Coordinates of C-alpha atoms in Angstrom, one line a residue:
M122 CA 118.8 128.3 76.0
P123 CA 122.7 128.7 77.2
V124 CA 123.5 126.5 79.9
L125 CA 125.9 127.3 82.1
T126 CA 125.5 126.4 85.6
N127 CA 123.7 123.5 87.6
E128 CA 121.2 126.3 88.4
D129 CA 121.0 126.6 84.2
K130 CA 120.4 123.0 83.7
E131 CA 117.6 123.2 86.2
Q132 CA 115.5 125.9 84.4
K133 CA 116.1 124.7 81.2
E134 CA 114.6 121.1 82.3
G135 CA 112.0 122.9 84.1
V136 CA 111.1 124.9 80.5
Q137 CA 111.2 121.7 78.4
G138 CA 108.9 120.3 81.1
L139 CA 106.0 123.2 81.1
L140 CA 106.6 123.1 76.9
C141 CA 106.1 119.2 77.0
G142 CA 103.0 120.1 78.8
L143 CA 101.3 122.6 76.4
I144 CA 102.0 120.5 73.6
Q145 CA 99.8 118.0 75.9
V146 CA 97.3 120.3 76.0
I147 CA 97.5 121.5 72.0
A148 CA 97.2 117.7 71.1
T149 CA 93.9 117.6 72.9
K150 CA 92.8 120.3 71.4
T151 CA 93.4 120.2 67.9
T152 CA 92.3 118.1 64.9
K153 CA 94.6 115.1 64.0
E154 CA 94.7 116.5 60.6
D155 CA 96.5 119.9 62.2
I156 CA 98.6 118.2 64.7
M157 CA 100.1 115.6 61.9
Q158 CA 102.0 118.2 60.1
H159 CA 104.3 119.3 63.1
C160 CA 104.6 115.4 64.7
D161 CA 108.0 115.0 63.1
L162 CA 109.4 117.9 65.0
I163 CA 107.1 117.7 67.6
M164 CA 108.3 114.4 68.6
T165 CA 112.2 114.9 68.2
N166 CA 112.1 117.6 70.6
F167 CA 110.4 114.8 73.1
L168 CA 112.7 112.3 72.3
Q169 CA 115.3 114.8 73.1
V170 CA 114.3 115.7 76.1
L171 CA 113.5 112.2 77.1
Q172 CA 117.5 112.1 77.5
S173 CA 118.0 114.1 80.0
K174 CA 118.8 112.3 83.5
N175 CA 115.6 114.8 85.0
A176 CA 112.7 112.5 85.6
T177 CA 109.8 115.2 85.6
C178 CA 110.8 116.4 82.4
H179 CA 110.6 111.8 81.5
E180 CA 107.2 112.5 83.0
E181 CA 105.8 115.6 81.1
A182 CA 107.3 114.0 77.8
L183 CA 105.7 110.3 78.4
S184 CA 102.6 111.9 79.1
A185 CA 102.6 114.6 75.7
C186 CA 103.3 111.4 73.8
S187 CA 100.4 109.7 75.1
S188 CA 97.7 112.7 73.6
I189 CA 100.2 112.6 70.4
A190 CA 99.7 108.9 70.4
S191 CA 95.6 109.1 70.9
S192 CA 95.7 111.9 68.4
L193 CA 97.4 110.2 65.1
E194 CA 96.2 107.1 66.2
G195 CA 97.5 104.3 63.8
D196 CA 99.8 106.4 62.0
F197 CA 101.2 107.0 65.7
V198 CA 103.3 103.4 64.9
K199 CA 105.8 105.5 62.5
Y200 CA 107.0 106.7 65.9
M201 CA 107.7 103.6 67.7
G202 CA 111.2 102.1 66.7
A203 CA 112.5 105.7 68.1
L204 CA 110.5 105.9 70.8
Q205 CA 110.9 102.1 72.4
P206 CA 114.0 102.6 73.7
F207 CA 113.0 105.5 76.2
L208 CA 109.3 104.1 76.8
M209 CA 111.4 100.6 78.5
N210 CA 113.6 103.0 80.1
G211 CA 110.0 104.4 81.7
L212 CA 108.1 100.9 82.3
R213 CA 112.1 99.6 84.4
N214 CA 112.4 102.9 86.2
F215 CA 110.8 101.6 89.5
E216 CA 112.7 104.6 92.0
A217 CA 111.2 107.0 89.8
Y218 CA 107.5 105.4 89.9
Q219 CA 105.5 108.2 88.8
V220 CA 107.3 108.1 86.2
C221 CA 106.3 104.0 85.2
T222 CA 103.2 104.5 86.4
V223 CA 103.2 107.4 83.0
A224 CA 105.0 104.8 81.2
V225 CA 102.0 102.5 81.7
G226 CA 100.0 104.8 80.9
L227 CA 101.4 105.7 77.7
V228 CA 101.3 101.9 76.7
G229 CA 97.8 101.4 76.8
D230 CA 97.5 104.7 75.1
I231 CA 99.5 103.5 72.0
S232 CA 97.8 100.0 71.9
R233 CA 94.6 101.4 71.9
A234 CA 96.4 104.3 69.2
I235 CA 98.5 101.4 66.8
E236 CA 96.3 98.2 67.4
G237 CA 97.7 95.1 65.8
A238 CA 100.9 97.0 64.8
M239 CA 101.8 96.9 68.8
Q240 CA 103.1 93.0 67.9
P241 CA 106.1 93.9 67.0
F242 CA 106.8 95.8 70.8
C243 CA 105.1 93.1 72.8
D244 CA 107.7 90.9 74.2
E245 CA 110.1 93.7 75.5
I246 CA 107.0 95.5 76.6
M247 CA 105.3 92.4 78.4
S248 CA 108.8 91.8 79.9
A249 CA 109.1 94.8 81.3
L250 CA 104.9 94.5 82.6
I251 CA 105.7 91.5 84.6
E252 CA 109.2 92.5 86.2
A253 CA 106.9 95.7 87.5
L254 CA 104.5 93.4 89.4
Q255 CA 107.4 91.3 90.1
N256 CA 109.3 94.5 92.0
S257 CA 108.7 94.4 95.7
A258 CA 110.3 97.8 96.1
L259 CA 107.8 99.4 93.5
H260 CA 105.3 101.9 95.2
R261 CA 102.3 99.4 95.2
S262 CA 99.9 102.4 93.0
V263 CA 101.6 101.1 89.8
K264 CA 100.4 97.4 89.9
P265 CA 97.0 98.6 89.7
P266 CA 97.9 100.3 85.7
V267 CA 100.2 97.9 85.3
L268 CA 97.6 94.9 85.5
S269 CA 94.6 96.8 83.2
C270 CA 97.6 97.1 81.0
F271 CA 97.7 93.7 79.6
G272 CA 93.8 93.9 78.8
D273 CA 94.7 97.2 77.0
I274 CA 97.6 95.0 74.9
A275 CA 95.1 91.8 74.5
M276 CA 92.7 94.2 73.1
A277 CA 95.3 95.8 70.4
I278 CA 97.0 92.5 69.3
G279 CA 93.8 90.2 69.6
A280 CA 94.9 86.3 69.2
S281 CA 98.4 87.1 69.2
Y282 CA 98.1 87.2 72.5
E283 CA 98.4 83.8 73.0
P284 CA 102.3 83.7 74.2
Y285 CA 101.7 86.2 77.2
L286 CA 98.6 84.4 78.5
Q287 CA 99.9 82.0 80.8
L288 CA 102.4 84.3 82.5
S289 CA 99.8 87.7 82.6
L290 CA 96.6 85.0 83.7
M291 CA 99.2 83.7 86.5
M292 CA 99.7 87.6 87.4
L293 CA 96.7 88.7 88.1
L294 CA 95.5 85.3 89.9
Q295 CA 98.3 85.9 92.2
A296 CA 97.3 89.7 92.7
A297 CA 93.7 88.4 92.8
Q298 CA 94.7 86.9 96.1
T299 CA 95.6 90.1 97.7
Q300 CA 92.8 91.2 100.4
A301 CA 93.1 94.0 103.2
P302 CA 91.1 94.2 107.6
D303 CA 88.1 95.4 108.1
D304 CA 89.7 98.4 110.2
D305 CA 92.1 99.8 107.3
D306 CA 90.7 101.9 105.1
D307 CA 93.5 102.7 103.0
L308 CA 94.5 99.5 102.4
I309 CA 90.5 98.9 101.1
D310 CA 91.2 101.6 98.7
Y311 CA 94.2 100.0 97.2
V312 CA 92.9 96.4 97.2
N313 CA 89.4 98.0 95.0
M314 CA 92.2 99.6 93.0
L315 CA 94.1 96.0 92.5
R316 CA 90.3 94.7 91.9
E317 CA 89.8 97.3 89.0
G318 CA 92.8 96.9 87.2
I319 CA 92.4 93.4 87.5
L320 CA 88.6 93.1 86.4
E321 CA 90.3 95.5 83.6
A322 CA 92.6 92.8 82.7
Y323 CA 90.4 89.9 82.1
T324 CA 87.8 92.0 80.6
G325 CA 90.3 93.5 77.6
I326 CA 92.0 90.1 77.4
I327 CA 88.7 88.2 76.7
Q328 CA 87.4 90.3 74.5
G329 CA 91.1 90.4 72.6
L330 CA 90.9 86.7 72.4
K331 CA 87.6 86.6 71.3
D332 CA 88.4 89.2 68.6
G333 CA 91.0 86.7 67.3
N334 CA 88.6 83.5 67.5
R335 CA 90.6 81.7 70.3
T336 CA 88.6 82.4 73.6
E337 CA 88.7 78.3 73.5
L338 CA 92.3 79.5 75.5
L339 CA 90.7 81.1 78.5
L340 CA 89.0 78.0 79.3
P341 CA 91.8 76.2 81.6
Y342 CA 91.0 79.3 83.8
I343 CA 87.5 79.9 84.0
D344 CA 87.4 78.1 87.3
A345 CA 90.0 80.3 88.7
I346 CA 88.4 83.5 87.0
M347 CA 85.0 82.8 88.3
S348 CA 86.4 81.9 92.0
F349 CA 87.7 85.7 91.9
L350 CA 84.7 87.3 91.2
E351 CA 82.9 85.3 94.1
M352 CA 85.4 86.4 96.4
V353 CA 84.4 90.0 95.2
Q354 CA 81.1 90.1 95.6
K355 CA 81.6 88.5 99.1
T356 CA 84.4 90.5 100.4
R357 CA 83.7 93.9 98.3
K358 CA 83.8 97.4 100.9
N359 CA 84.1 100.7 100.6
D360 CA 83.3 100.1 96.8
Y361 CA 81.2 104.0 97.5
D362 CA 81.7 104.7 93.1
N363 CA 80.8 101.0 92.3
E364 CA 83.2 101.1 90.0
V365 CA 84.6 97.6 91.3
L366 CA 80.5 96.8 91.0
S367 CA 80.8 98.0 86.9
K368 CA 83.3 96.4 86.1
A369 CA 82.9 93.1 87.5
V370 CA 78.8 92.6 85.8
G371 CA 80.7 93.6 82.8
L372 CA 82.7 90.9 83.0
I373 CA 80.0 88.4 84.0
G374 CA 78.3 89.4 80.4
D375 CA 82.4 89.2 78.4
I376 CA 82.7 85.5 79.8
A377 CA 78.8 84.3 79.2
S378 CA 79.0 86.3 75.1
S379 CA 82.4 84.8 74.3
L380 CA 81.9 81.4 75.8
G381 CA 78.9 80.6 75.9
V382 CA 77.5 77.4 76.9
H383 CA 81.1 75.8 77.7
V384 CA 80.7 78.3 80.6
K385 CA 77.0 77.0 81.8
T386 CA 77.8 75.5 84.8
Q387 CA 80.1 78.2 86.1
I388 CA 77.6 81.0 85.3
N389 CA 74.7 79.2 87.2
Q390 CA 76.0 80.4 90.4
P391 CA 74.2 82.3 92.9
Y392 CA 77.0 84.6 93.5
V393 CA 76.5 85.8 89.8
M394 CA 73.2 86.5 90.7
Q395 CA 73.5 87.8 93.6
L396 CA 76.5 90.5 91.5
L397 CA 73.5 91.2 89.0
Q398 CA 71.5 92.3 91.3
E399 CA 73.9 94.1 93.0
G400 CA 74.4 96.1 89.9
H401 CA 70.4 96.9 89.1
A402 CA 70.4 97.9 93.3
T403 CA 72.8 101.0 92.4
G404 CA 70.7 103.3 90.4
D405 CA 73.2 104.1 88.1
V406 CA 71.6 103.9 84.4
A407 CA 75.0 102.5 82.9
I408 CA 75.8 99.9 85.6
I409 CA 71.5 99.0 85.2
E410 CA 72.4 98.8 81.4
T411 CA 75.2 96.6 81.8
C412 CA 73.3 94.5 83.8
Q413 CA 70.2 94.2 81.5
W414 CA 72.5 92.8 79.1
A415 CA 75.1 90.3 80.9
N416 CA 71.5 89.2 82.3
S417 CA 70.6 88.6 78.7
V418 CA 73.5 86.7 77.5
V419 CA 73.2 84.9 81.0
G420 CA 69.9 84.0 80.3
Q421 CA 70.1 82.3 77.0
I422 CA 73.3 80.3 78.1
L423 CA 70.8 79.4 80.8
A424 CA 68.1 78.0 78.6
C425 CA 70.8 75.6 76.4

């Protein structure tokens, strides 16, 4: 498409964004084998789109990369070297926060796809995620998925998450202090999103370190994590879909199953039992199953 004027440029970039969206849909509907033979050309074109100055194009191209990563799984690692600079640009695009949000989601999808092969790229990525959390001008909606992304990375790289553990847990503990007044529904909704992100992060970090046989690294932080769970139990509001409650009872089970008798005192608290009882009372089959599992693990520890 020849580009002679600004109008031509805008039209071309609009078409590029639509084509990225189309490829994203196709990637979710086809098999790995079908899409893989075209991926070199697809990723080459995505990288060209990411060289433009159009934020909408970046958003569409990064979203499409997520679909390709999910489809290719471990084989996506071959594109990481070329994609990394553009991914970093997206993570640091604090002004176009929608692009930043999509880039954070892409990090999570890549982590799930390539797992341990993510480790060489993590120094830069973790630095950008920390920068995002520390940037007071960044739109607040980006911060919950950033926190959750810590868990995705930890799940992917296991024991190799150790260099990032202290700083990421400090960020999580800081975010956990955020509360909302009873009469501000918008802020209450945001705090619920934040808490979901925090709970997902803790769960991913615990499971990742468990897979890497390094759960002892968590022991200095358990009291603070349990204090957060106590605050969730006492101050949970407007959790209409029980997402916060569901993740809280799941985290209780993960803490108990990963750290065992080391957390017997912390687990044997009224708020822990109260959260599990509230989970049972939801009537939600999935939450009840999680509660039954968590109850079983907690019971085994308390019986020791």
